[in-house]
PDB file of N, CA, C, O and CB in Angstrom:
ATOM      1  N   MET A   1     -17.909 -10.242 -10.007  1.00  0.00           N
ATOM      2  CA  MET A   1     -16.855 -10.197  -9.015  1.00  0.00           C
ATOM      3  C   MET A   1     -17.374 -10.816  -7.716  1.00  0.00           C
ATOM      4  O   MET A   1     -18.538 -10.653  -7.350  1.00  0.00           O
ATOM      5  CB  MET A   1     -16.367  -8.738  -8.788  1.00  0.00           C
ATOM      6  N   LYS A   2     -16.494 -11.516  -7.046  1.00  0.00           N
ATOM      7  CA  LYS A   2     -16.865 -12.175  -5.798  1.00  0.00           C
ATOM      8  C   LYS A   2     -17.064 -11.160  -4.673  1.00  0.00           C
ATOM      9  O   LYS A   2     -16.598 -10.023  -4.738  1.00  0.00           O
ATOM     10  CB  LYS A   2     -15.800 -13.198  -5.402  1.00  0.00           C
ATOM     11  N   PHE A   3     -17.753 -11.604  -3.670  1.00  0.00           N
ATOM     12  CA  PHE A   3     -17.957 -10.822  -2.463  1.00  0.00           C
ATOM     13  C   PHE A   3     -16.597 -10.400  -1.907  1.00  0.00           C
ATOM     14  O   PHE A   3     -15.652 -11.189  -1.917  1.00  0.00           O
ATOM     15  CB  PHE A   3     -18.766 -11.630  -1.408  1.00  0.00           C
ATOM     16  N   TRP A   4     -16.494  -9.166  -1.425  1.00  0.00           N
ATOM     17  CA  TRP A   4     -15.211  -8.642  -0.959  1.00  0.00           C
ATOM     18  C   TRP A   4     -14.604  -9.505   0.141  1.00  0.00           C
ATOM     19  O   TRP A   4     -13.381  -9.604   0.238  1.00  0.00           O
ATOM     20  CB  TRP A   4     -15.382  -7.219  -0.457  1.00  0.00           C
ATOM     21  N   GLY A   5     -15.427 -10.126   0.962  1.00  0.00           N
ATOM     22  CA  GLY A   5     -14.920 -10.955   2.055  1.00  0.00           C
ATOM     23  C   GLY A   5     -14.119 -12.149   1.562  1.00  0.00           C
ATOM     24  O   GLY A   5     -13.166 -12.579   2.212  1.00  0.00           O
ATOM     25  N   VAL A   6     -14.506 -12.680   0.420  1.00  0.00           N
ATOM     26  CA  VAL A   6     -13.771 -13.805  -0.173  1.00  0.00           C
ATOM     27  C   VAL A   6     -12.385 -13.342  -0.598  1.00  0.00           C
ATOM     28  O   VAL A   6     -11.398 -14.049  -0.392  1.00  0.00           O
ATOM     29  CB  VAL A   6     -14.542 -14.398  -1.386  1.00  0.00           C
ATOM     30  N   ARG A   7     -12.311 -12.163  -1.188  1.00  0.00           N
ATOM     31  CA  ARG A   7     -11.019 -11.633  -1.641  1.00  0.00           C
ATOM     32  C   ARG A   7     -10.113 -11.298  -0.458  1.00  0.00           C
ATOM     33  O   ARG A   7      -8.900 -11.492  -0.532  1.00  0.00           O
ATOM     34  CB  ARG A   7     -11.228 -10.383  -2.510  1.00  0.00           C
ATOM     35  N   VAL A   8     -10.697 -10.795   0.636  1.00  0.00           N
ATOM     36  CA  VAL A   8      -9.909 -10.513   1.848  1.00  0.00           C
ATOM     37  C   VAL A   8      -9.362 -11.819   2.417  1.00  0.00           C
ATOM     38  O   VAL A   8      -8.187 -11.900   2.775  1.00  0.00           O
ATOM     39  CB  VAL A   8     -10.773  -9.772   2.919  1.00  0.00           C
ATOM     40  N   GLU A   9     -10.201 -12.827   2.498  1.00  0.00           N
ATOM     41  CA  GLU A   9      -9.762 -14.119   3.026  1.00  0.00           C
ATOM     42  C   GLU A   9      -8.673 -14.734   2.148  1.00  0.00           C
ATOM     43  O   GLU A   9      -7.745 -15.359   2.660  1.00  0.00           O
ATOM     44  CB  GLU A   9     -10.952 -15.082   3.138  1.00  0.00           C
ATOM     45  N   PHE A  10      -8.779 -14.562   0.850  1.00  0.00           N
ATOM     46  CA  PHE A  10      -7.762 -15.049  -0.079  1.00  0.00           C
ATOM     47  C   PHE A  10      -6.405 -14.402   0.241  1.00  0.00           C
ATOM     48  O   PHE A  10      -5.383 -15.086   0.295  1.00  0.00           O
ATOM     49  CB  PHE A  10      -8.177 -14.751  -1.547  1.00  0.00           C
ATOM     50  N   ALA A  11      -6.407 -13.083   0.452  1.00  0.00           N
ATOM     51  CA  ALA A  11      -5.163 -12.377   0.792  1.00  0.00           C
ATOM     52  C   ALA A  11      -4.595 -12.892   2.108  1.00  0.00           C
ATOM     53  O   ALA A  11      -3.381 -13.053   2.235  1.00  0.00           O
ATOM     54  CB  ALA A  11      -5.406 -10.857   0.880  1.00  0.00           C
ATOM     55  N   LYS A  12      -5.455 -13.151   3.087  1.00  0.00           N
ATOM     56  CA  LYS A  12      -4.990 -13.653   4.384  1.00  0.00           C
ATOM     57  C   LYS A  12      -4.384 -15.045   4.258  1.00  0.00           C
ATOM     58  O   LYS A  12      -3.388 -15.351   4.914  1.00  0.00           O
ATOM     59  CB  LYS A  12      -6.142 -13.679   5.389  1.00  0.00           C
ATOM     60  N   GLN A  13      -4.973 -15.883   3.425  1.00  0.00           N
ATOM     61  CA  GLN A  13      -4.438 -17.233   3.232  1.00  0.00           C
ATOM     62  C   GLN A  13      -3.096 -17.187   2.512  1.00  0.00           C
ATOM     63  O   GLN A  13      -2.203 -17.979   2.814  1.00  0.00           O
ATOM     64  CB  GLN A  13      -5.431 -18.099   2.442  1.00  0.00           C
ATOM     65  N   LEU A  14      -2.950 -16.273   1.570  1.00  0.00           N
ATOM     66  CA  LEU A  14      -1.659 -16.127   0.889  1.00  0.00           C
ATOM     67  C   LEU A  14      -0.580 -15.684   1.864  1.00  0.00           C
ATOM     68  O   LEU A  14       0.589 -16.034   1.699  1.00  0.00           O
ATOM     69  CB  LEU A  14      -1.769 -15.122  -0.267  1.00  0.00           C
ATOM     70  N   ARG A  15      -0.963 -14.918   2.877  1.00  0.00           N
ATOM     71  CA  ARG A  15      -0.018 -14.490   3.908  1.00  0.00           C
ATOM     72  C   ARG A  15       0.575 -15.704   4.615  1.00  0.00           C
ATOM     73  O   ARG A  15       1.757 -15.707   4.960  1.00  0.00           O
ATOM     74  CB  ARG A  15      -0.709 -13.558   4.928  1.00  0.00           C
ATOM     75  N   LYS A  16      -0.228 -16.719   4.828  1.00  0.00           N
ATOM     76  CA  LYS A  16       0.225 -17.904   5.561  1.00  0.00           C
ATOM     77  C   LYS A  16       1.209 -18.757   4.775  1.00  0.00           C
ATOM     78  O   LYS A  16       2.114 -19.354   5.359  1.00  0.00           O
ATOM     79  CB  LYS A  16      -0.957 -18.745   5.948  1.00  0.00           C
ATOM     80  N   ILE A  17       1.044 -18.823   3.448  1.00  0.00           N
ATOM     81  CA  ILE A  17       1.901 -19.725   2.689  1.00  0.00           C
ATOM     82  C   ILE A  17       3.240 -19.097   2.299  1.00  0.00           C
ATOM     83  O   ILE A  17       4.210 -19.822   2.078  1.00  0.00           O
ATOM     84  CB  ILE A  17       1.182 -20.178   1.451  1.00  0.00           C
ATOM     85  N   LYS A  18       3.314 -17.791   2.212  1.00  0.00           N
ATOM     86  CA  LYS A  18       4.566 -17.063   1.978  1.00  0.00           C
ATOM     87  C   LYS A  18       5.393 -17.603   0.804  1.00  0.00           C
ATOM     88  O   LYS A  18       6.595 -17.830   0.940  1.00  0.00           O
ATOM     89  CB  LYS A  18       5.402 -17.100   3.224  1.00  0.00           C
ATOM     90  N   LEU A  19       4.757 -17.801  -0.317  1.00  0.00           N
ATOM     91  CA  LEU A  19       5.461 -18.230  -1.520  1.00  0.00           C
ATOM     92  C   LEU A  19       5.627 -17.059  -2.474  1.00  0.00           C
ATOM     93  O   LEU A  19       4.847 -16.108  -2.440  1.00  0.00           O
ATOM     94  CB  LEU A  19       4.713 -19.381  -2.210  1.00  0.00           C
ATOM     95  N   ASP A  20       6.637 -17.129  -3.319  1.00  0.00           N
ATOM     96  CA  ASP A  20       6.855 -16.076  -4.305  1.00  0.00           C
ATOM     97  C   ASP A  20       5.670 -15.938  -5.257  1.00  0.00           C
ATOM     98  O   ASP A  20       5.353 -14.836  -5.703  1.00  0.00           O
ATOM     99  CB  ASP A  20       8.124 -16.354  -5.096  1.00  0.00           C
ATOM    100  N   GLN A  21       5.019 -17.053  -5.565  1.00  0.00           N
ATOM    101  CA  GLN A  21       3.874 -17.011  -6.460  1.00  0.00           C
ATOM    102  C   GLN A  21       2.728 -16.217  -5.831  1.00  0.00           C
ATOM    103  O   GLN A  21       1.953 -15.582  -6.545  1.00  0.00           O
ATOM    104  CB  GLN A  21       3.413 -18.433  -6.808  1.00  0.00           C
ATOM    105  N   ALA A  22       2.618 -16.249  -4.525  1.00  0.00           N
ATOM    106  CA  ALA A  22       1.564 -15.508  -3.831  1.00  0.00           C
ATOM    107  C   ALA A  22       1.772 -14.015  -4.006  1.00  0.00           C
ATOM    108  O   ALA A  22       0.805 -13.259  -4.096  1.00  0.00           O
ATOM    109  CB  ALA A  22       1.533 -15.871  -2.336  1.00  0.00           C
ATOM    110  N   PHE A  23       3.010 -13.591  -4.054  1.00  0.00           N
ATOM    111  CA  PHE A  23       3.320 -12.171  -4.220  1.00  0.00           C
ATOM    112  C   PHE A  23       2.722 -11.643  -5.516  1.00  0.00           C
ATOM    113  O   PHE A  23       2.165 -10.546  -5.543  1.00  0.00           O
ATOM    114  CB  PHE A  23       4.841 -11.942  -4.204  1.00  0.00           C
ATOM    115  N   ASP A  24       2.833 -12.414  -6.582  1.00  0.00           N
ATOM    116  CA  ASP A  24       2.295 -11.996  -7.874  1.00  0.00           C
ATOM    117  C   ASP A  24       0.771 -11.863  -7.830  1.00  0.00           C
ATOM    118  O   ASP A  24       0.205 -10.950  -8.432  1.00  0.00           O
ATOM    119  CB  ASP A  24       2.702 -12.992  -8.961  1.00  0.00           C
ATOM    120  N   GLU A  25       0.124 -12.759  -7.129  1.00  0.00           N
ATOM    121  CA  GLU A  25      -1.330 -12.698  -7.010  1.00  0.00           C
ATOM    122  C   GLU A  25      -1.775 -11.472  -6.214  1.00  0.00           C
ATOM    123  O   GLU A  25      -2.834 -10.904  -6.483  1.00  0.00           O
ATOM    124  CB  GLU A  25      -1.860 -13.969  -6.351  1.00  0.00           C
ATOM    125  N   LEU A  26      -0.976 -11.073  -5.246  1.00  0.00           N
ATOM    126  CA  LEU A  26      -1.339  -9.931  -4.412  1.00  0.00           C
ATOM    127  C   LEU A  26      -1.261  -8.610  -5.165  1.00  0.00           C
ATOM    128  O   LEU A  26      -1.957  -7.657  -4.818  1.00  0.00           O
ATOM    129  CB  LEU A  26      -0.445  -9.874  -3.199  1.00  0.00           C
ATOM    130  N   ILE A  27      -0.432  -8.548  -6.176  1.00  0.00           N
ATOM    131  CA  ILE A  27      -0.326  -7.318  -6.962  1.00  0.00           C
ATOM    132  C   ILE A  27      -1.681  -6.970  -7.571  1.00  0.00           C
ATOM    133  O   ILE A  27      -2.054  -5.798  -7.631  1.00  0.00           O
ATOM    134  CB  ILE A  27       0.743  -7.466  -8.073  1.00  0.00           C
ATOM    135  N   VAL A  28      -2.405  -7.967  -8.013  1.00  0.00           N
ATOM    136  CA  VAL A  28      -3.738  -7.755  -8.567  1.00  0.00           C
ATOM    137  C   VAL A  28      -4.673  -7.202  -7.492  1.00  0.00           C
ATOM    138  O   VAL A  28      -5.507  -6.341  -7.771  1.00  0.00           O
ATOM    139  CB  VAL A  28      -4.301  -9.070  -9.149  1.00  0.00           C
ATOM    140  N   GLY A  29      -4.531  -7.696  -6.276  1.00  0.00           N
ATOM    141  CA  GLY A  29      -5.401  -7.264  -5.177  1.00  0.00           C
ATOM    142  C   GLY A  29      -5.240  -5.806  -4.815  1.00  0.00           C
ATOM    143  O   GLY A  29      -6.176  -5.197  -4.296  1.00  0.00           O
ATOM    144  N   LEU A  30      -4.095  -5.236  -5.070  1.00  0.00           N
ATOM    145  CA  LEU A  30      -3.885  -3.826  -4.750  1.00  0.00           C
ATOM    146  C   LEU A  30      -4.720  -2.927  -5.658  1.00  0.00           C
ATOM    147  O   LEU A  30      -4.973  -1.769  -5.324  1.00  0.00           O
ATOM    148  CB  LEU A  30      -2.401  -3.468  -4.874  1.00  0.00           C
ATOM    149  N   GLN A  31      -5.140  -3.445  -6.781  1.00  0.00           N
ATOM    150  CA  GLN A  31      -5.983  -2.684  -7.710  1.00  0.00           C
ATOM    151  C   GLN A  31      -7.477  -2.911  -7.466  1.00  0.00           C
ATOM    152  O   GLN A  31      -8.310  -2.388  -8.204  1.00  0.00           O
ATOM    153  CB  GLN A  31      -5.639  -3.058  -9.144  1.00  0.00           C
ATOM    154  N   ASP A  32      -7.816  -3.681  -6.444  1.00  0.00           N
ATOM    155  CA  ASP A  32      -9.217  -3.996  -6.162  1.00  0.00           C
ATOM    156  C   ASP A  32     -10.010  -2.734  -5.853  1.00  0.00           C
ATOM    157  O   ASP A  32      -9.468  -1.773  -5.307  1.00  0.00           O
ATOM    158  CB  ASP A  32      -9.319  -4.979  -4.992  1.00  0.00           C
ATOM    159  N   GLN A  33     -11.282  -2.734  -6.200  1.00  0.00           N
ATOM    160  CA  GLN A  33     -12.127  -1.566  -5.974  1.00  0.00           C
ATOM    161  C   GLN A  33     -12.507  -1.390  -4.508  1.00  0.00           C
ATOM    162  O   GLN A  33     -12.878  -0.289  -4.102  1.00  0.00           O
ATOM    163  CB  GLN A  33     -13.376  -1.669  -6.810  1.00  0.00           C
ATOM    164  N   ASP A  34     -12.424  -2.441  -3.712  1.00  0.00           N
ATOM    165  CA  ASP A  34     -12.810  -2.373  -2.307  1.00  0.00           C
ATOM    166  C   ASP A  34     -11.588  -2.100  -1.429  1.00  0.00           C
ATOM    167  O   ASP A  34     -10.591  -2.818  -1.503  1.00  0.00           O
ATOM    168  CB  ASP A  34     -13.500  -3.680  -1.874  1.00  0.00           C
ATOM    169  N   ALA A  35     -11.669  -1.076  -0.613  1.00  0.00           N
ATOM    170  CA  ALA A  35     -10.553  -0.687   0.251  1.00  0.00           C
ATOM    171  C   ALA A  35     -10.193  -1.776   1.258  1.00  0.00           C
ATOM    172  O   ALA A  35      -9.029  -1.896   1.642  1.00  0.00           O
ATOM    173  CB  ALA A  35     -10.890   0.597   0.988  1.00  0.00           C
ATOM    174  N   ARG A  36     -11.161  -2.563   1.685  1.00  0.00           N
ATOM    175  CA  ARG A  36     -10.879  -3.637   2.650  1.00  0.00           C
ATOM    176  C   ARG A  36      -9.966  -4.692   2.044  1.00  0.00           C
ATOM    177  O   ARG A  36      -9.123  -5.266   2.733  1.00  0.00           O
ATOM    178  CB  ARG A  36     -12.185  -4.289   3.129  1.00  0.00           C
ATOM    179  N   VAL A  37     -10.137  -4.939   0.769  1.00  0.00           N
ATOM    180  CA  VAL A  37      -9.280  -5.902   0.070  1.00  0.00           C
ATOM    181  C   VAL A  37      -7.879  -5.325  -0.075  1.00  0.00           C
ATOM    182  O   VAL A  37      -6.894  -6.013   0.194  1.00  0.00           O
ATOM    183  CB  VAL A  37      -9.866  -6.262  -1.323  1.00  0.00           C
ATOM    184  N   ARG A  38      -7.783  -4.081  -0.493  1.00  0.00           N
ATOM    185  CA  ARG A  38      -6.463  -3.445  -0.631  1.00  0.00           C
ATOM    186  C   ARG A  38      -5.736  -3.420   0.713  1.00  0.00           C
ATOM    187  O   ARG A  38      -4.527  -3.644   0.767  1.00  0.00           O
ATOM    188  CB  ARG A  38      -6.607  -2.004  -1.186  1.00  0.00           C
ATOM    189  N   TYR A  39      -6.459  -3.150   1.788  1.00  0.00           N
ATOM    190  CA  TYR A  39      -5.862  -3.141   3.129  1.00  0.00           C
ATOM    191  C   TYR A  39      -5.311  -4.517   3.491  1.00  0.00           C
ATOM    192  O   TYR A  39      -4.209  -4.625   4.029  1.00  0.00           O
ATOM    193  CB  TYR A  39      -6.898  -2.696   4.178  1.00  0.00           C
ATOM    194  N   ALA A  40      -6.075  -5.568   3.196  1.00  0.00           N
ATOM    195  CA  ALA A  40      -5.619  -6.931   3.482  1.00  0.00           C
ATOM    196  C   ALA A  40      -4.370  -7.275   2.680  1.00  0.00           C
ATOM    197  O   ALA A  40      -3.483  -7.971   3.175  1.00  0.00           O
ATOM    198  CB  ALA A  40      -6.729  -7.940   3.177  1.00  0.00           C
ATOM    199  N   VAL A  41      -4.298  -6.793   1.450  1.00  0.00           N
ATOM    200  CA  VAL A  41      -3.119  -7.029   0.609  1.00  0.00           C
ATOM    201  C   VAL A  41      -1.894  -6.345   1.214  1.00  0.00           C
ATOM    202  O   VAL A  41      -0.824  -6.948   1.295  1.00  0.00           O
ATOM    203  CB  VAL A  41      -3.365  -6.517  -0.835  1.00  0.00           C
ATOM    204  N   VAL A  42      -2.043  -5.112   1.632  1.00  0.00           N
ATOM    205  CA  VAL A  42      -0.920  -4.380   2.236  1.00  0.00           C
ATOM    206  C   VAL A  42      -0.490  -5.051   3.528  1.00  0.00           C
ATOM    207  O   VAL A  42       0.708  -5.156   3.796  1.00  0.00           O
ATOM    208  CB  VAL A  42      -1.303  -2.907   2.502  1.00  0.00           C
ATOM    209  N   GLU A  43      -1.433  -5.504   4.331  1.00  0.00           N
ATOM    210  CA  GLU A  43      -1.084  -6.226   5.561  1.00  0.00           C
ATOM    211  C   GLU A  43      -0.291  -7.488   5.248  1.00  0.00           C
ATOM    212  O   GLU A  43       0.678  -7.807   5.937  1.00  0.00           O
ATOM    213  CB  GLU A  43      -2.350  -6.585   6.351  1.00  0.00           C
ATOM    214  N   THR A  44      -0.700  -8.193   4.222  1.00  0.00           N
ATOM    215  CA  THR A  44      -0.013  -9.420   3.829  1.00  0.00           C
ATOM    216  C   THR A  44       1.411  -9.126   3.384  1.00  0.00           C
ATOM    217  O   THR A  44       2.349  -9.810   3.793  1.00  0.00           O
ATOM    218  CB  THR A  44      -0.778 -10.128   2.711  1.00  0.00           C
ATOM    219  N   TRP A  45       1.572  -8.105   2.543  1.00  0.00           N
ATOM    220  CA  TRP A  45       2.924  -7.734   2.109  1.00  0.00           C
ATOM    221  C   TRP A  45       3.781  -7.317   3.294  1.00  0.00           C
ATOM    222  O   TRP A  45       4.965  -7.648   3.345  1.00  0.00           O
ATOM    223  CB  TRP A  45       2.868  -6.599   1.078  1.00  0.00           C
ATOM    224  N   ALA A  46       3.210  -6.607   4.234  1.00  0.00           N
ATOM    225  CA  ALA A  46       3.974  -6.155   5.406  1.00  0.00           C
ATOM    226  C   ALA A  46       4.461  -7.341   6.239  1.00  0.00           C
ATOM    227  O   ALA A  46       5.514  -7.260   6.871  1.00  0.00           O
ATOM    228  CB  ALA A  46       3.116  -5.219   6.278  1.00  0.00           C
ATOM    229  N   GLN A  47       3.723  -8.413   6.243  1.00  0.00           N
ATOM    230  CA  GLN A  47       4.136  -9.604   6.993  1.00  0.00           C
ATOM    231  C   GLN A  47       5.278 -10.349   6.312  1.00  0.00           C
ATOM    232  O   GLN A  47       6.036 -11.054   6.978  1.00  0.00           O
ATOM    233  CB  GLN A  47       2.955 -10.540   7.173  1.00  0.00           C
ATOM    234  N   HIS A  48       5.411 -10.205   5.004  1.00  0.00           N
ATOM    235  CA  HIS A  48       6.477 -10.900   4.273  1.00  0.00           C
ATOM    236  C   HIS A  48       7.844 -10.291   4.563  1.00  0.00           C
ATOM    237  O   HIS A  48       8.845 -11.008   4.565  1.00  0.00           O
ATOM    238  CB  HIS A  48       6.202 -10.862   2.767  1.00  0.00           C
ATOM    239  N   LYS A  49       7.906  -9.010   4.804  1.00  0.00           N
ATOM    240  CA  LYS A  49       9.128  -8.304   5.188  1.00  0.00           C
ATOM    241  C   LYS A  49      10.307  -8.588   4.253  1.00  0.00           C
ATOM    242  O   LYS A  49      11.386  -8.993   4.685  1.00  0.00           O
ATOM    243  CB  LYS A  49       9.506  -8.680   6.599  1.00  0.00           C
ATOM    244  N   THR A  50      10.067  -8.365   2.976  1.00  0.00           N
ATOM    245  CA  THR A  50      11.128  -8.477   1.991  1.00  0.00           C
ATOM    246  C   THR A  50      11.252  -7.136   1.277  1.00  0.00           C
ATOM    247  O   THR A  50      10.307  -6.347   1.281  1.00  0.00           O
ATOM    248  CB  THR A  50      10.846  -9.636   0.980  1.00  0.00           C
ATOM    249  N   PRO A  51      12.393  -6.870   0.671  1.00  0.00           N
ATOM    250  CA  PRO A  51      12.524  -5.616  -0.083  1.00  0.00           C
ATOM    251  C   PRO A  51      11.464  -5.489  -1.184  1.00  0.00           C
ATOM    252  O   PRO A  51      10.971  -4.394  -1.454  1.00  0.00           O
ATOM    253  CB  PRO A  51      13.920  -5.522  -0.701  1.00  0.00           C
ATOM    254  N   GLU A  52      11.120  -6.613  -1.815  1.00  0.00           N
ATOM    255  CA  GLU A  52      10.121  -6.586  -2.875  1.00  0.00           C
ATOM    256  C   GLU A  52       8.750  -6.201  -2.344  1.00  0.00           C
ATOM    257  O   GLU A  52       8.022  -5.444  -2.986  1.00  0.00           O
ATOM    258  CB  GLU A  52      10.048  -7.934  -3.563  1.00  0.00           C
ATOM    259  N   SER A  53       8.397  -6.720  -1.174  1.00  0.00           N
ATOM    260  CA  SER A  53       7.078  -6.396  -0.620  1.00  0.00           C
ATOM    261  C   SER A  53       7.003  -4.929  -0.214  1.00  0.00           C
ATOM    262  O   SER A  53       5.980  -4.279  -0.429  1.00  0.00           O
ATOM    263  CB  SER A  53       6.765  -7.293   0.588  1.00  0.00           C
ATOM    264  N   TYR A  54       8.062  -4.410   0.364  1.00  0.00           N
ATOM    265  CA  TYR A  54       8.059  -2.992   0.748  1.00  0.00           C
ATOM    266  C   TYR A  54       8.023  -2.088  -0.489  1.00  0.00           C
ATOM    267  O   TYR A  54       7.380  -1.039  -0.480  1.00  0.00           O
ATOM    268  CB  TYR A  54       9.301  -2.665   1.606  1.00  0.00           C
ATOM    269  N   GLN A  55       8.710  -2.500  -1.537  1.00  0.00           N
ATOM    270  CA  GLN A  55       8.685  -1.714  -2.770  1.00  0.00           C
ATOM    271  C   GLN A  55       7.270  -1.729  -3.380  1.00  0.00           C
ATOM    272  O   GLN A  55       6.788  -0.708  -3.870  1.00  0.00           O
ATOM    273  CB  GLN A  55       9.726  -2.267  -3.790  1.00  0.00           C
ATOM    274  N   ALA A  56       6.625  -2.882  -3.342  1.00  0.00           N
ATOM    275  CA  ALA A  56       5.257  -2.980  -3.880  1.00  0.00           C
ATOM    276  C   ALA A  56       4.295  -2.113  -3.095  1.00  0.00           C
ATOM    277  O   ALA A  56       3.417  -1.482  -3.682  1.00  0.00           O
ATOM    278  CB  ALA A  56       4.771  -4.433  -3.864  1.00  0.00           C
ATOM    279  N   ILE A  57       4.442  -2.068  -1.783  1.00  0.00           N
ATOM    280  CA  ILE A  57       3.595  -1.224  -0.960  1.00  0.00           C
ATOM    281  C   ILE A  57       3.826   0.235  -1.319  1.00  0.00           C
ATOM    282  O   ILE A  57       2.875   0.995  -1.496  1.00  0.00           O
ATOM    283  CB  ILE A  57       3.864  -1.467   0.536  1.00  0.00           C
ATOM    284  N   ALA A  58       5.090   0.623  -1.425  1.00  0.00           N
ATOM    285  CA  ALA A  58       5.414   2.021  -1.733  1.00  0.00           C
ATOM    286  C   ALA A  58       4.859   2.427  -3.105  1.00  0.00           C
ATOM    287  O   ALA A  58       4.330   3.528  -3.256  1.00  0.00           O
ATOM    288  CB  ALA A  58       6.943   2.238  -1.695  1.00  0.00           C
ATOM    289  N   GLN A  59       4.974   1.564  -4.077  1.00  0.00           N
ATOM    290  CA  GLN A  59       4.464   1.861  -5.411  1.00  0.00           C
ATOM    291  C   GLN A  59       2.944   1.896  -5.434  1.00  0.00           C
ATOM    292  O   GLN A  59       2.343   2.693  -6.155  1.00  0.00           O
ATOM    293  CB  GLN A  59       4.972   0.835  -6.409  1.00  0.00           C
ATOM    294  N   GLY A  60       2.328   1.028  -4.641  1.00  0.00           N
ATOM    295  CA  GLY A  60       0.866   0.990  -4.601  1.00  0.00           C
ATOM    296  C   GLY A  60       0.263   2.190  -3.918  1.00  0.00           C
ATOM    297  O   GLY A  60      -0.855   2.587  -4.246  1.00  0.00           O
ATOM    298  N   ILE A  61       0.966   2.775  -2.984  1.00  0.00           N
ATOM    299  CA  ILE A  61       0.460   3.932  -2.245  1.00  0.00           C
ATOM    300  C   ILE A  61       0.595   5.192  -3.088  1.00  0.00           C
ATOM    301  O   ILE A  61      -0.235   6.097  -3.002  1.00  0.00           O
ATOM    302  CB  ILE A  61       1.211   4.098  -0.908  1.00  0.00           C
ATOM    303  N   VAL A  62       1.636   5.248  -3.897  1.00  0.00           N
ATOM    304  CA  VAL A  62       1.877   6.453  -4.702  1.00  0.00           C
ATOM    305  C   VAL A  62       0.935   6.549  -5.845  1.00  0.00           C
ATOM    306  O   VAL A  62       1.001   7.502  -6.621  1.00  0.00           O
ATOM    307  CB  VAL A  62       3.280   6.485  -5.215  1.00  0.00           C
TER     308      VAL A  62
END
């Protein structure tokens, strides 16, 4: 597995492009073993501000 910083940066870059395909990649990040990566994923979803992103956050927290 790559260094956690690489995975965090990946989530941040996906935030910038805001494509539907990026959303699917972020779902995997929510299962990451490092809390910093999961936090970056949630931040990215929060920036998208779509019903799907909020639902994913809610499901990931539960």
